[in-house]
mmCIF file of C-alpha atoms and ligand atoms in Angstrom:
data_model
loop_
_atom_site.group_PDB
_atom_site.id
_atom_site.type_symbol
_atom_site.label_atom_id
_atom_site.label_comp_id
_atom_site.label_asym_id
_atom_site.label_seq_id
_atom_site.Cartn_x
_atom_site.Cartn_y
_atom_site.Cartn_z
ATOM 1 C CA MET A 1 0.000 0.000 0.000
ATOM 2 C CA LYS A 2 1.364 3.416 -1.007
ATOM 3 C CA LYS A 3 0.577 7.039 -0.134
ATOM 4 C CA ILE A 4 -0.668 8.726 -3.285
ATOM 5 C CA LYS A 5 -1.917 12.183 -2.406
ATOM 6 C CA GLN A 6 -2.029 14.140 0.846
ATOM 7 C CA ILE A 7 -5.602 15.282 1.363
ATOM 8 C CA TYR A 8 -5.429 16.731 4.842
ATOM 9 C CA GLU A 9 -2.908 17.913 7.403
ATOM 10 C CA GLY A 10 -4.121 18.316 10.949
ATOM 11 C CA LYS A 11 -2.316 19.292 14.104
ATOM 12 C CA ALA A 12 -1.024 15.804 14.856
ATOM 13 C CA LYS A 13 -1.622 13.761 11.706
ATOM 14 C CA LYS A 14 -1.583 13.793 7.921
ATOM 15 C CA LEU A 15 -4.017 11.849 5.777
ATOM 16 C CA PHE A 16 -3.218 10.336 2.377
ATOM 17 C CA THR A 17 -5.192 8.561 -0.312
ATOM 18 C CA THR A 18 -3.946 5.168 -1.508
ATOM 19 C CA GLU A 19 -4.415 3.082 -4.640
ATOM 20 C CA ASN A 20 -7.587 1.719 -2.988
ATOM 21 C CA GLU A 21 -10.308 4.397 -2.855
ATOM 22 C CA ASP A 22 -11.754 2.913 0.348
ATOM 23 C CA ILE A 23 -8.467 3.064 2.250
ATOM 24 C CA TYR A 24 -6.524 6.041 3.591
ATOM 25 C CA ILE A 25 -3.179 6.170 5.359
ATOM 26 C CA GLN A 26 -2.911 8.320 8.465
ATOM 27 C CA GLU A 27 0.591 9.423 9.366
ATOM 28 C CA PHE A 28 1.286 10.368 12.983
ATOM 29 C CA LYS A 29 3.462 13.482 13.436
ATOM 30 C CA ASP A 30 5.626 14.648 16.338
ATOM 31 C CA ASP A 31 4.009 18.111 16.275
ATOM 32 C CA ALA A 32 2.126 19.070 19.400
ATOM 33 C CA THR A 33 -0.300 21.925 19.871
ATOM 34 C CA ALA A 34 -2.453 23.080 22.751
ATOM 35 C CA PHE A 35 -4.907 25.829 23.629
ATOM 36 C CA ASP A 36 -6.278 26.221 20.088
ATOM 37 C CA ALA A 37 -2.784 25.881 18.644
ATOM 38 C CA THR A 38 -1.554 29.002 20.448
ATOM 39 C CA LYS A 39 1.064 26.753 22.053
ATOM 40 C CA ARG A 40 3.130 24.743 19.591
ATOM 41 C CA GLY A 41 6.030 22.354 19.944
ATOM 42 C CA THR A 42 7.534 19.033 19.057
ATOM 43 C CA ILE A 43 7.444 15.907 21.149
ATOM 44 C CA HIS A 44 10.176 13.766 19.621
ATOM 45 C CA GLY A 45 8.974 10.236 18.933
ATOM 46 C CA LYS A 46 5.336 11.074 19.753
ATOM 47 C CA GLY A 47 4.071 10.042 16.317
ATOM 48 C CA VAL A 48 5.573 6.577 16.652
ATOM 49 C CA VAL A 49 4.253 6.177 20.198
ATOM 50 C CA ASN A 50 0.733 7.314 19.282
ATOM 51 C CA ASN A 51 0.604 5.079 16.203
ATOM 52 C CA LYS A 52 1.583 2.029 18.262
ATOM 53 C CA ILE A 53 -0.708 2.858 21.193
ATOM 54 C CA SER A 54 -3.661 3.584 18.892
ATOM 55 C CA THR A 55 -3.043 0.314 17.074
ATOM 56 C CA LYS A 56 -3.096 -1.665 20.310
ATOM 57 C CA LEU A 57 -6.225 0.105 21.601
ATOM 58 C CA PHE A 58 -8.154 -0.133 18.315
ATOM 59 C CA GLN A 59 -7.374 -3.871 18.221
ATOM 60 C CA LEU A 60 -8.606 -4.255 21.785
ATOM 61 C CA LEU A 61 -11.785 -2.307 21.060
ATOM 62 C CA GLU A 62 -12.547 -4.317 17.918
ATOM 63 C CA LYS A 63 -12.392 -7.449 20.111
ATOM 64 C CA GLU A 64 -14.864 -5.775 22.472
ATOM 65 C CA GLY A 65 -17.293 -5.231 19.591
ATOM 66 C CA VAL A 66 -16.525 -1.584 18.818
ATOM 67 C CA PRO A 67 -16.161 -1.096 15.048
ATOM 68 C CA THR A 68 -13.189 1.159 14.209
ATOM 69 C CA HIS A 69 -11.510 2.587 11.123
ATOM 70 C CA PHE A 70 -8.313 0.654 11.917
ATOM 71 C CA ILE A 71 -7.060 -1.733 9.246
ATOM 72 C CA GLU A 72 -3.373 -2.271 10.033
ATOM 73 C CA MET A 73 -0.199 -0.579 11.205
ATOM 74 C CA LEU A 74 2.019 -0.221 8.137
ATOM 75 C CA ASN A 75 5.211 1.061 9.778
ATOM 76 C CA ASP A 76 6.288 3.184 12.771
ATOM 77 C CA ARG A 77 4.293 6.249 11.728
ATOM 78 C CA ASP A 78 1.677 5.044 9.264
ATOM 79 C CA MET A 79 -1.650 3.338 9.866
ATOM 80 C CA ALA A 80 -4.015 2.098 7.137
ATOM 81 C CA VAL A 81 -7.584 3.121 7.940
ATOM 82 C CA LYS A 82 -10.989 2.857 6.325
ATOM 83 C CA ARG A 83 -12.129 5.973 4.485
ATOM 84 C CA VAL A 84 -14.795 7.704 6.560
ATOM 85 C CA GLU A 85 -16.703 10.938 6.546
ATOM 86 C CA ILE A 86 -15.870 12.436 9.958
ATOM 87 C CA VAL A 87 -18.860 13.473 12.078
ATOM 88 C CA PRO A 88 -17.846 16.990 13.217
ATOM 89 C CA LEU A 89 -18.198 16.175 16.903
ATOM 90 C CA GLU A 90 -15.628 15.620 19.617
ATOM 91 C CA VAL A 91 -17.125 13.231 22.128
ATOM 92 C CA THR A 92 -15.574 13.390 25.576
ATOM 93 C CA MET A 93 -16.075 10.920 28.396
ATOM 94 C CA ARG A 94 -14.931 11.794 31.892
ATOM 95 C CA ASN A 95 -14.414 9.511 34.877
ATOM 96 C CA ILE A 96 -12.526 12.014 37.026
ATOM 97 C CA VAL A 97 -12.860 15.813 36.980
ATOM 98 C CA ALA A 98 -9.990 17.530 35.133
ATOM 99 C CA GLY A 99 -9.220 20.057 32.416
ATOM 100 C CA GLY A 100 -12.226 21.567 30.679
ATOM 101 C CA MET A 101 -14.793 20.291 33.174
ATOM 102 C CA ALA A 102 -12.867 21.644 36.182
ATOM 103 C CA LYS A 103 -12.649 25.017 34.456
ATOM 104 C CA LEU A 104 -16.237 25.125 33.204
ATOM 105 C CA LEU A 105 -17.813 24.260 36.557
ATOM 106 C CA GLY A 106 -15.231 25.654 38.983
ATOM 107 C CA LEU A 107 -14.371 22.216 40.373
ATOM 108 C CA GLU A 108 -11.161 20.824 41.822
ATOM 109 C CA GLU A 109 -9.343 18.401 39.558
ATOM 110 C CA GLY A 110 -9.355 14.823 40.860
ATOM 111 C CA ILE A 111 -12.977 14.451 41.999
ATOM 112 C CA ILE A 112 -14.064 10.922 41.100
ATOM 113 C CA LEU A 113 -17.395 11.004 39.276
ATOM 114 C CA ASP A 114 -20.164 8.610 40.380
ATOM 115 C CA GLU A 115 -20.916 7.926 36.735
ATOM 116 C CA PRO A 116 -19.148 9.001 33.541
ATOM 117 C CA VAL A 117 -19.860 12.485 32.233
ATOM 118 C CA TYR A 118 -20.614 12.348 28.523
ATOM 119 C CA GLU A 119 -20.184 15.495 26.393
ATOM 120 C CA TYR A 120 -20.355 16.656 22.808
ATOM 121 C CA HIS A 121 -18.180 19.447 21.480
ATOM 122 C CA TYR A 122 -18.672 20.936 18.042
ATOM 123 C CA LYS A 123 -15.433 20.237 16.131
ATOM 124 C CA GLU A 124 -14.781 23.746 14.885
ATOM 125 C CA ASP A 125 -11.431 25.351 15.755
ATOM 126 C CA SER A 126 -12.620 28.862 14.908
ATOM 127 C CA LEU A 127 -15.277 28.537 17.648
ATOM 128 C CA HIS A 128 -12.880 26.787 20.081
ATOM 129 C CA ASP A 129 -14.776 23.467 19.935
ATOM 130 C CA PRO A 130 -17.772 24.639 22.026
ATOM 131 C CA LEU A 131 -19.717 22.322 24.327
ATOM 132 C CA ILE A 132 -23.060 21.528 22.677
ATOM 133 C CA ASN A 133 -26.079 19.300 23.335
ATOM 134 C CA ASN A 134 -28.364 17.057 21.280
ATOM 135 C CA SER A 135 -30.594 19.983 20.282
ATOM 136 C CA HIS A 136 -27.663 21.957 18.904
ATOM 137 C CA ILE A 137 -26.534 18.876 16.993
ATOM 138 C CA LYS A 138 -30.008 18.506 15.488
ATOM 139 C CA ALA A 139 -30.293 22.219 14.705
ATOM 140 C CA LEU A 140 -26.939 22.157 12.907
ATOM 141 C CA LYS A 141 -27.763 18.788 11.272
ATOM 142 C CA LEU A 142 -24.412 17.384 12.411
ATOM 143 C CA ALA A 143 -25.782 13.883 13.020
ATOM 144 C CA THR A 144 -29.106 12.061 13.121
ATOM 145 C CA ASP A 145 -30.751 10.794 16.325
ATOM 146 C CA GLU A 146 -29.944 7.251 15.266
ATOM 147 C CA GLU A 147 -26.290 8.124 14.714
ATOM 148 C CA LEU A 148 -26.127 9.848 18.097
ATOM 149 C CA ASN A 149 -27.575 6.772 19.795
ATOM 150 C CA THR A 150 -24.888 4.625 18.203
ATOM 151 C CA ILE A 151 -22.146 7.111 19.077
ATOM 152 C CA LYS A 152 -23.278 7.176 22.699
ATOM 153 C CA GLU A 153 -23.549 3.416 22.998
ATOM 154 C CA LEU A 154 -20.089 2.909 21.457
ATOM 155 C CA SER A 155 -18.528 5.645 23.626
ATOM 156 C CA TYR A 156 -19.698 3.957 26.833
ATOM 157 C CA LYS A 157 -18.366 0.631 25.527
ATOM 158 C CA VAL A 158 -15.008 2.278 24.809
ATOM 159 C CA ASN A 159 -14.946 3.750 28.305
ATOM 160 C CA ASP A 160 -15.703 0.419 29.976
ATOM 161 C CA ALA A 161 -13.023 -1.390 27.970
ATOM 162 C CA LEU A 162 -10.291 1.241 28.288
ATOM 163 C CA LYS A 163 -10.914 1.987 31.978
ATOM 164 C CA GLU A 164 -10.470 -1.703 32.720
ATOM 165 C CA PHE A 165 -7.417 -2.031 30.444
ATOM 166 C CA PHE A 166 -5.582 0.920 31.993
ATOM 167 C CA SER A 167 -6.650 0.041 35.521
ATOM 168 C CA GLN A 168 -4.905 -3.328 35.199
ATOM 169 C CA LYS A 169 -1.800 -1.358 34.281
ATOM 170 C CA ASN A 170 -1.995 0.872 37.348
ATOM 171 C CA LEU A 171 -3.298 3.890 35.409
ATOM 172 C CA ASP A 172 -6.545 5.773 35.918
ATOM 173 C CA LEU A 173 -8.338 6.762 32.716
ATOM 174 C CA VAL A 174 -9.384 10.281 33.741
ATOM 175 C CA ASP A 175 -11.039 11.363 30.483
ATOM 176 C CA PHE A 176 -10.668 11.071 26.727
ATOM 177 C CA LYS A 177 -11.912 12.389 23.397
ATOM 178 C CA LEU A 178 -13.303 10.301 20.562
ATOM 179 C CA GLU A 179 -14.200 11.048 16.965
ATOM 180 C CA PHE A 180 -16.514 8.967 14.834
ATOM 181 C CA GLY A 181 -16.981 8.606 11.098
ATOM 182 C CA ARG A 182 -19.543 7.337 8.613
ATOM 183 C CA CYS A 183 -18.348 4.362 6.600
ATOM 184 C CA LYS A 184 -20.726 2.722 4.125
ATOM 185 C CA GLY A 185 -23.748 3.874 6.121
ATOM 186 C CA LYS A 186 -22.334 2.733 9.459
ATOM 187 C CA ILE A 187 -20.903 4.719 12.398
ATOM 188 C CA ILE A 188 -17.386 3.607 13.330
ATOM 189 C CA LEU A 189 -14.709 4.922 15.694
ATOM 190 C CA ALA A 190 -12.062 6.997 13.891
ATOM 191 C CA ASP A 191 -9.106 9.303 14.626
ATOM 192 C CA GLU A 192 -6.700 8.037 17.343
ATOM 193 C CA ILE A 193 -6.632 7.000 20.982
ATOM 194 C CA SER A 194 -3.369 8.026 22.585
ATOM 195 C CA PRO A 195 -1.830 10.119 25.382
ATOM 196 C CA ASP A 196 -2.671 13.102 23.137
ATOM 197 C CA THR A 197 -6.392 12.372 23.416
ATOM 198 C CA CYS A 198 -6.663 10.745 26.875
ATOM 199 C CA ARG A 199 -5.758 11.858 30.368
ATOM 200 C CA LEU A 200 -3.973 9.071 32.215
ATOM 201 C CA TRP A 201 -2.891 9.371 35.841
ATOM 202 C CA GLU A 202 -0.689 6.901 37.655
ATOM 203 C CA LYS A 203 -2.823 5.404 40.421
ATOM 204 C CA GLY A 204 -1.976 6.716 43.860
ATOM 205 C CA SER A 205 0.622 9.328 42.913
ATOM 206 C CA LYS A 206 -1.719 10.876 40.267
ATOM 207 C CA ARG A 207 1.371 11.518 38.119
ATOM 208 C CA LYS A 208 0.192 12.855 34.765
ATOM 209 C CA MET A 209 1.107 10.481 31.914
ATOM 210 C CA ASP A 210 -0.373 12.356 28.950
ATOM 211 C CA LYS A 211 -0.374 15.532 26.896
ATOM 212 C CA ASP A 212 -0.969 17.652 30.007
ATOM 213 C CA ARG A 213 2.809 17.344 30.527
ATOM 214 C CA PHE A 214 3.177 19.434 27.353
ATOM 215 C CA ARG A 215 0.161 21.699 27.939
ATOM 216 C CA ARG A 216 1.304 22.540 31.475
ATOM 217 C CA ASP A 217 5.099 22.425 30.975
ATOM 218 C CA LEU A 218 5.556 19.597 33.445
ATOM 219 C CA GLY A 219 8.786 18.276 31.890
ATOM 220 C CA ASN A 220 9.832 14.694 31.006
ATOM 221 C CA ILE A 221 7.397 14.764 28.092
ATOM 222 C CA GLU A 222 9.187 12.432 25.675
ATOM 223 C CA GLU A 223 10.169 10.042 28.478
ATOM 224 C CA THR A 224 6.582 9.839 29.710
ATOM 225 C CA TYR A 225 5.186 9.078 26.234
ATOM 226 C CA GLN A 226 7.767 6.274 25.902
ATOM 227 C CA GLU A 227 6.817 4.996 29.362
ATOM 228 C CA VAL A 228 3.115 4.871 28.445
ATOM 229 C CA LEU A 229 3.960 2.951 25.258
ATOM 230 C CA LYS A 230 5.903 0.392 27.263
ATOM 231 C CA ILE A 231 3.070 0.050 29.789
ATOM 232 C CA VAL A 232 0.459 -0.352 27.040
ATOM 233 C CA LEU A 233 2.470 -2.987 25.144
ATOM 234 C CA ASP A 234 3.562 -4.935 28.248
HETATM 235 P P1 5GP B 1 -10.831 18.862 28.062
HETATM 236 O O1 5GP B 1 -12.227 19.161 27.592
HETATM 237 O O2 5GP B 1 -10.775 18.600 29.528
HETATM 238 O O3 5GP B 1 -9.821 19.847 27.581
HETATM 239 O O4 5GP B 1 -10.437 17.479 27.359
HETATM 240 C C1 5GP B 1 -11.039 16.264 27.740
HETATM 241 C C2 5GP B 1 -10.246 15.103 27.129
HETATM 242 O O5 5GP B 1 -10.390 15.125 25.728
HETATM 243 C C3 5GP B 1 -8.753 15.165 27.404
HETATM 244 O O6 5GP B 1 -8.280 13.836 27.578
HETATM 245 C C4 5GP B 1 -8.160 15.783 26.149
HETATM 246 O O7 5GP B 1 -6.870 15.288 25.897
HETATM 247 C C5 5GP B 1 -9.147 15.338 25.083
HETATM 248 N N1 5GP B 1 -9.389 16.396 24.079
HETATM 249 C C6 5GP B 1 -10.381 17.285 24.044
HETATM 250 N N2 5GP B 1 -10.291 18.105 22.964
HETATM 251 C C7 5GP B 1 -9.177 17.713 22.322
HETATM 252 C C8 5GP B 1 -8.536 18.165 21.121
HETATM 253 O O8 5GP B 1 -8.958 19.095 20.420
HETATM 254 N N3 5GP B 1 -7.400 17.502 20.771
HETATM 255 C C9 5GP B 1 -6.901 16.475 21.517
HETATM 256 N N4 5GP B 1 -5.769 15.885 21.125
HETATM 257 N N5 5GP B 1 -7.497 16.018 22.616
HETATM 258 C C10 5GP B 1 -8.614 16.625 23.031
#
């Protein structure tokens, strides 16, 4: 399989067409951005780490009955994926208060939630990915009710599977962001699942093992990404 034409470059990945019109290649970059790309940097080796972690987690989720766009890892930075039309929503699931939820509601980070908090954000950089609800989604015709039901059901499945997976590895899955796509009339999980898109805290010490090390200048960024890769693959 070969990259033919670059059709998109995002903050952390590039997307290419291939000789098969139903298959794209997503290439994971080392570029890191935060706060609407006002903070930019490079996390050396991040692309390789995120490709390998996403591969492992997509494989695990497929086994748990979550359909994903993953086809295969082609090399250190490239993953073959099914062509999808991305639903312009960022779905976040939260098990512990942190980040955006702490800020929005004036809460301390670290409060353990009795049940997961499920959110939609409109994927639109120029509006800073605002928090929206089902009515907004309907008004903007971003997804149908049926699609939203599927997205919700799959998101809870992902949370159950990943919480358990990370817990066995002594990490708390604090929160994460998912993106979904339409593929031949079906909703499937797309994008990536990595320390860029999840918050992971070491149990007990609450050491941050994710992109917050970059966002908040906590140091040991590259080392921590490598550590998470080792933990995930162990
Ligand atoms: P928050 O809303 O607290 O900033 O983010 C919640 C979770 O979703 C975090 O794990 C965060 O990494 C992820 N997330 C939310 N929006 C984005 C985004 O635009 N890009 C990335 N990489 N992750 C995001």
